[in-house]
GROMACS .gro file of C-alpha atoms in nm:
model
  303
    1MET     CA    1   9.743   9.183   7.545
    2THR     CA    2   9.487   9.064   7.799
    3PHE     CA    3   9.578   8.968   8.156
    4TYR     CA    4   9.366   8.791   8.416
    5ARG     CA    5   9.386   8.925   8.770
    6PHE     CA    6   9.382   8.693   9.068
    7LYS     CA    7   9.338   8.904   9.382
    8THR     CA    8   9.416   8.804   9.740
    9PHE     CA    9   9.375   9.000  10.065
   10THR     CA   10   9.732   9.133  10.044
   11THR     CA   11   9.826   9.156   9.678
   12SER     CA   12   9.737   9.076   9.315
   13TYR     CA   13   9.864   8.836   9.051
   14TYR     CA   14   9.836   8.887   8.676
   15PHE     CA   15   9.844   8.596   8.430
   16PRO     CA   16   9.830   8.605   8.049
   17LYS     CA   17   9.667   8.333   7.843
   18LEU     CA   18   9.884   8.024   7.893
   19ASN     CA   19   9.931   7.708   7.691
   20ALA     CA   20  10.015   7.370   7.841
   21GLU     CA   21  10.390   7.439   7.823
   22GLN     CA   22  10.352   7.764   8.019
   23LEU     CA   23  10.131   7.655   8.309
   24TYR     CA   24  10.431   7.669   8.544
   25MET     CA   25  10.365   8.044   8.557
   26TYR     CA   26  10.077   7.974   8.794
   27GLY     CA   27  10.353   7.882   9.038
   28LEU     CA   28  10.373   8.248   9.135
   29TYR     CA   29  10.085   8.176   9.372
   30SER     CA   30  10.060   7.897   9.627
   31ALA     CA   31   9.706   7.833   9.744
   32TYR     CA   32   9.672   7.878  10.118
   33GLY     CA   33   9.416   8.008  10.364
   34GLY     CA   34   9.056   7.895  10.394
   35ILE     CA   35   8.847   7.664  10.179
   36LEU     CA   36   8.689   7.950   9.984
   37SER     CA   37   9.023   8.099   9.876
   38LYS     CA   38   9.152   7.758   9.769
   39LEU     CA   39   8.829   7.692   9.579
   40TYR     CA   40   8.851   8.027   9.402
   41TRP     CA   41   9.210   7.954   9.297
   42LYS     CA   42   9.108   7.613   9.164
   43LEU     CA   43   8.822   7.762   8.963
   44PHE     CA   44   9.044   8.047   8.839
   45ARG     CA   45   9.298   7.801   8.700
   46LYS     CA   46   9.049   7.553   8.557
   47TRP     CA   47   8.770   7.765   8.408
   48ARG     CA   48   8.828   8.029   8.142
   49ILE     CA   49   8.491   8.189   8.221
   50VAL     CA   50   8.615   8.267   8.574
   51ARG     CA   51   8.937   8.421   8.443
   52LYS     CA   52   8.746   8.617   8.179
   53ALA     CA   53   8.552   8.798   8.452
   54THR     CA   54   8.885   8.942   8.577
   55ALA     CA   55   9.027   9.037   8.234
   56ILE     CA   56   9.231   9.359   8.203
   57LYS     CA   57   9.399   9.500   7.894
   58ASP     CA   58   9.772   9.572   7.928
   59ASN     CA   59   9.718   9.948   7.881
   60ASN     CA   60   9.493   9.950   8.191
   61LEU     CA   61   9.727   9.765   8.426
   62ASP     CA   62   9.803   9.941   8.756
   63PHE     CA   63  10.179   9.869   8.738
   64PRO     CA   64  10.449   9.971   8.484
   65TYR     CA   65  10.408   9.679   8.245
   66GLN     CA   66  10.563   9.857   7.947
   67LEU     CA   67  10.865   9.964   8.152
   68ILE     CA   68  10.919   9.604   8.265
   69LYS     CA   69  10.899   9.483   7.905
   70GLU     CA   70  11.149   9.752   7.809
   71ALA     CA   71  11.382   9.645   8.091
   72ASP     CA   72  11.370   9.283   7.972
   73GLY     CA   73  11.411   9.373   7.606
   74THR     CA   74  11.318   9.032   7.465
   75ASP     CA   75  11.013   8.875   7.304
   76CYS     CA   76  10.861   8.706   7.606
   77LEU     CA   77  10.541   8.627   7.793
   78MET     CA   78  10.520   8.728   8.159
   79SER     CA   79  10.306   8.670   8.467
   80PHE     CA   80  10.330   8.901   8.768
   81ASN     CA   81  10.313   8.887   9.148
   82MET     CA   82  10.275   9.241   9.285
   83GLY     CA   83  10.427   9.147   9.622
   84SER     CA   84  10.326   9.248   9.972
   85PRO     CA   85  10.279   9.624  10.023
   86GLY     CA   86  10.558   9.803  10.208
   87VAL     CA   87  10.905   9.951  10.162
   88GLU     CA   88  11.044   9.619  10.033
   89GLN     CA   89  10.765   9.563   9.779
   90LYS     CA   90  10.881   9.442   9.441
   91ILE     CA   91  10.725   9.264   9.144
   92SER     CA   92  10.815   8.897   9.102
   93ILE     CA   93  10.785   8.754   8.753
   94LEU     CA   94  10.768   8.415   8.588
   95GLY     CA   95  10.820   8.437   8.215
   96TYR     CA   96  10.860   8.244   7.893
   97ASP     CA   97  11.114   8.341   7.626
   98ASN     CA   98  10.932   8.307   7.294
   99GLN     CA   99  11.257   8.290   7.095
  100LYS     CA  100  11.450   8.040   7.309
  101HIS     CA  101  11.138   7.858   7.430
  102THR     CA  102  11.268   7.859   7.786
  103PRO     CA  103  11.122   7.975   8.119
  104PHE     CA  104  11.279   8.238   8.344
  105PHE     CA  105  11.232   8.414   8.678
  106ALA     CA  106  11.270   8.788   8.730
  107LYS     CA  107  11.234   9.068   8.984
  108PHE     CA  108  11.153   9.432   8.914
  109SER     CA  109  11.207   9.687   9.192
  110GLN     CA  110  11.140  10.060   9.207
  111LYS     CA  111  11.115  10.144   9.578
  112PRO     CA  112  11.453  10.251   9.728
  113ILE     CA  113  11.488   9.963   9.977
  114ALA     CA  114  11.354   9.711   9.727
  115LYS     CA  115  11.608   9.831   9.468
  116LYS     CA  116  11.888   9.792   9.721
  117LEU     CA  117  11.779   9.437   9.805
  118THR     CA  118  11.750   9.331   9.442
  119LYS     CA  119  12.088   9.488   9.359
  120ASN     CA  120  12.236   9.292   9.650
  121GLU     CA  121  12.093   8.969   9.510
  122ILE     CA  122  12.249   9.044   9.170
  123ASP     CA  123  12.589   9.090   9.337
  124ILE     CA  124  12.555   8.753   9.513
  125TYR     CA  125  12.465   8.576   9.188
  126LYS     CA  126  12.784   8.714   9.035
  127ILE     CA  127  13.003   8.612   9.331
  128LEU     CA  128  12.866   8.257   9.337
  129LYS     CA  129  12.844   8.217   8.960
  130GLU     CA  130  13.087   7.922   8.946
  131THR     CA  131  12.949   7.737   9.250
  132GLN     CA  132  12.615   7.616   9.111
  133LEU     CA  133  12.460   7.716   9.444
  134THR     CA  134  12.234   7.976   9.282
  135PRO     CA  135  12.025   7.993   8.965
  136GLN     CA  136  12.217   8.128   8.667
  137LEU     CA  137  12.193   8.505   8.625
  138LEU     CA  138  12.065   8.567   8.272
  139ASP     CA  139  12.049   8.946   8.270
  140CYS     CA  140  12.034   9.246   8.499
  141LYS     CA  141  11.979   9.620   8.471
  142VAL     CA  142  12.051   9.872   8.745
  143CYS     CA  143  11.943  10.231   8.691
  144GLU     CA  144  11.797  10.520   8.887
  145GLU     CA  145  11.438  10.430   8.800
  146TYR     CA  146  11.450  10.055   8.863
  147VAL     CA  147  11.655   9.740   8.922
  148TYR     CA  148  11.579   9.435   8.709
  149LEU     CA  149  11.709   9.084   8.778
  150LYS     CA  150  11.652   8.795   8.538
  151ALA     CA  151  11.758   8.440   8.621
  152GLU     CA  152  11.700   8.084   8.510
  153TYR     CA  153  11.381   7.923   8.634
  154ILE     CA  154  11.450   7.638   8.873
  155LYS     CA  155  11.181   7.372   8.885
  156GLY     CA  156  11.315   7.204   9.195
  157GLU     CA  157  11.165   7.041   9.501
  158ARG     CA  158  11.168   7.174   9.855
  159PRO     CA  159  11.348   6.952  10.110
  160LYS     CA  160  11.116   6.674  10.226
  161SER     CA  161  11.269   6.684  10.572
  162LYS     CA  162  11.297   6.996  10.787
  163LYS     CA  163  11.582   6.842  10.987
  164VAL     CA  164  11.939   6.963  10.962
  165THR     CA  165  12.075   6.694  10.731
  166PRO     CA  166  12.443   6.635  10.645
  167GLU     CA  167  12.371   6.805  10.310
  168ILE     CA  168  12.251   7.120  10.487
  169LEU     CA  169  12.560   7.118  10.708
  170MET     CA  170  12.790   7.077  10.407
  171LEU     CA  171  12.613   7.364  10.230
  172CYS     CA  172  12.683   7.593  10.526
  173LEU     CA  173  13.048   7.485  10.521
  174GLU     CA  174  13.070   7.548  10.146
  175LEU     CA  175  12.953   7.906  10.191
  176LYS     CA  176  13.211   7.982  10.461
  177ASP     CA  177  13.482   8.034  10.195
  178TYR     CA  178  13.300   8.326  10.028
  179HIS     CA  179  13.273   8.693  10.124
  180LEU     CA  180  13.084   8.994   9.994
  181THR     CA  181  13.346   9.240  10.123
  182THR     CA  182  13.716   9.227  10.209
  183GLU     CA  183  13.648   9.221  10.584
  184LYS     CA  184  13.729   8.882  10.739
  185SER     CA  185  13.629   8.960  11.099
  186ASN     CA  186  13.404   9.208  11.284
  187LYS     CA  187  13.489   9.454  11.562
  188ASN     CA  188  13.448   9.179  11.821
  189GLY     CA  189  13.697   8.955  11.647
  190LEU     CA  190  13.438   8.708  11.517
  191GLN     CA  191  13.517   8.550  11.182
  192LEU     CA  192  13.290   8.663  10.899
  193THR     CA  193  13.157   8.467  10.605
  194LEU     CA  194  12.897   8.516  10.333
  195SER     CA  195  12.555   8.447  10.483
  196HIS     CA  196  12.230   8.393  10.295
  197GLY     CA  197  12.032   8.563  10.572
  198ASP     CA  198  11.711   8.363  10.532
  199PHE     CA  199  11.861   8.015  10.509
  200CYS     CA  200  11.543   7.808  10.550
  201PRO     CA  201  11.373   7.511  10.376
  202TRP     CA  202  11.149   7.744  10.176
  203ASN     CA  203  11.453   7.901  10.009
  204ILE     CA  204  11.617   7.568   9.924
  205LEU     CA  205  11.549   7.368   9.609
  206MET     CA  206  11.674   7.024   9.507
  207TYR     CA  207  11.753   7.038   9.135
  208LYS     CA  208  11.938   6.771   8.935
  209ASN     CA  209  12.091   6.624   9.252
  210ARG     CA  210  12.219   6.968   9.354
  211ILE     CA  211  12.099   7.209   9.618
  212LYS     CA  212  12.007   7.553   9.485
  213LEU     CA  213  11.956   7.850   9.716
  214ILE     CA  214  11.711   8.118   9.605
  215ASP     CA  215  11.610   8.464   9.734
  216TRP     CA  216  11.948   8.612   9.832
  217GLU     CA  217  11.821   8.964   9.906
  218LEU     CA  218  11.926   8.958  10.274
  219ALA     CA  219  12.271   8.817  10.206
  220LYS     CA  220  12.578   8.984  10.357
  221ASP     CA  221  12.892   8.897  10.552
  222ARG     CA  222  12.798   8.782  10.902
  223PRO     CA  223  12.968   8.587  11.183
  224LEU     CA  224  13.019   8.216  11.120
  225GLY     CA  225  12.719   7.993  11.183
  226PHE     CA  226  12.451   8.253  11.113
  227ASP     CA  227  12.285   8.045  10.840
  228LEU     CA  228  12.306   7.722  11.041
  229PHE     CA  229  12.151   7.893  11.345
  230THR     CA  230  11.885   8.048  11.120
  231TYR     CA  231  11.783   7.713  10.975
  232ILE     CA  232  11.758   7.553  11.320
  233CYS     CA  233  11.567   7.841  11.483
  234GLN     CA  234  11.334   7.940  11.200
  235VAL     CA  235  11.215   7.581  11.150
  236SER     CA  236  11.146   7.560  11.523
  237LEU     CA  237  10.960   7.893  11.531
  238LEU     CA  238  10.736   7.780  11.246
  239PHE     CA  239  10.669   7.416  11.337
  240ASN     CA  240  10.735   7.405  11.714
  241PRO     CA  241  10.671   7.759  11.842
  242GLU     CA  242  10.623   7.636  12.198
  243ASN     CA  243  10.993   7.544  12.227
  244GLU     CA  244  11.251   7.785  12.367
  245LEU     CA  245  11.533   7.853  12.124
  246LEU     CA  246  11.808   7.759  12.370
  247GLN     CA  247  11.655   7.411  12.402
  248VAL     CA  248  11.643   7.382  12.023
  249ILE     CA  249  12.008   7.489  11.997
  250ASP     CA  250  12.113   7.239  12.265
  251LYS     CA  251  11.933   6.962  12.077
  252HIS     CA  252  12.149   7.037  11.771
  253SER     CA  253  12.473   7.099  11.964
  254ALA     CA  254  12.659   6.804  11.806
  255LEU     CA  255  12.597   6.935  11.452
  256ILE     CA  256  12.680   7.291  11.556
  257LYS     CA  257  13.010   7.177  11.711
  258GLN     CA  258  13.087   6.981  11.395
  259TYR     CA  259  13.040   7.295  11.188
  260PHE     CA  260  13.253   7.519  11.409
  261THR     CA  261  13.525   7.256  11.446
  262ALA     CA  262  13.549   7.247  11.066
  263CYS     CA  263  13.581   7.627  11.077
  264GLY     CA  264  13.861   7.608  11.337
  265VAL     CA  265  13.651   7.761  11.618
  266LYS     CA  266  13.637   7.599  11.964
  267ASP     CA  267  13.371   7.815  12.135
  268TYR     CA  268  13.059   7.888  11.931
  269LEU     CA  269  12.868   8.076  12.205
  270PRO     CA  270  12.995   8.425  12.101
  271TYR     CA  271  12.873   8.348  11.749
  272LEU     CA  272  12.536   8.232  11.880
  273LYS     CA  273  12.500   8.554  12.079
  274ALA     CA  274  12.584   8.766  11.772
  275PHE     CA  275  12.320   8.573  11.579
  276ALA     CA  276  12.054   8.620  11.850
  277THR     CA  277  12.128   8.994  11.873
  278GLU     CA  278  12.093   9.051  11.498
  279LYS     CA  279  11.780   8.837  11.468
  280ALA     CA  280  11.612   9.008  11.765
  281SER     CA  281  11.676   9.349  11.608
  282TYR     CA  282  11.555   9.231  11.266
  283GLU     CA  283  11.231   9.079  11.397
  284LYS     CA  284  11.162   9.387  11.610
  285ASN     CA  285  11.201   9.616  11.310
  286LYS     CA  286  10.969   9.390  11.109
  287GLY     CA  287  10.707   9.403  11.385
  288ASN     CA  288  10.723   9.027  11.449
  289GLU     CA  289  10.670   9.049  11.824
  290LYS     CA  290  10.663   8.677  11.906
  291ALA     CA  291  10.980   8.601  11.710
  292PHE     CA  292  11.150   8.905  11.864
  293GLU     CA  293  11.070   8.785  12.216
  294LYS     CA  294  11.217   8.442  12.142
  295TYR     CA  295  11.542   8.580  12.003
  296HIS     CA  296  11.565   8.848  12.271
  297ARG     CA  297  11.536   8.588  12.549
  298LEU     CA  298  11.813   8.387  12.384
  299GLU     CA  299  12.023   8.703  12.362
  300ILE     CA  300  11.974   8.778  12.734
  301ILE     CA  301  12.062   8.422  12.838
  302LEU     CA  302  12.389   8.442  12.643
  303SER     CA  303  12.485   8.787  12.780
   0.00000   0.00000   0.00000
């Protein structure tokens, strides 16, 4: 089989020959950056002669294509996103089942941390299977060499508004009844609940009048409110980076109080501090200096 390689500054994407029904596979890449990169992507998608210049046979691919096909075990067509280099690097896949004539999404991980993250996401899909909050898990394989996750493909829309809507608040409240472990509180006595970990507009899809949450790799049990605080702060950091996080929190205090009242908690400040502490540590470890400084200042104010 022949693949066409679309290369960016950070990674590579591989696409097979697609028919009209399979063009959704190009969704692995979202055009961003300068005019030249957007123009190249447009030409790559539109003109076969451009793609042909990047053609690679499957036996010359620089990733374990045959092993991925073996892990899937079905007659299918796949496109691949190699992911950003690093310890968490994994291959993201959009595919088409030739027998069922249905699309799917998959992840293939071989690096130790990436395998752990993908395995965690599989566990979350199983826990939330009956909630309709996640895509349906179609298949999974966990072995020493790799972890493979296969799920339904959700062709949903991102939220049009970045504000904390009543729907977002209700979603946070719905998750509070689930746990990944048997622990219901931490060493400081704060109530724990299942937390997505990266609860932001870019991981939320509207699908058939339901909200679907994707990319659960960072999920674990955390103190109440972690996802609500994440949504509020991450949107601010991206779209209004000049604002201090305490000001942003104060602006949303009515919604925050509504959430914690529903959870039976009168004082949310200890939960906000726990959130700021974990986020500061996470951003520092990721090397995101500006985000770290914002969360660290919030942590100090609450100490």
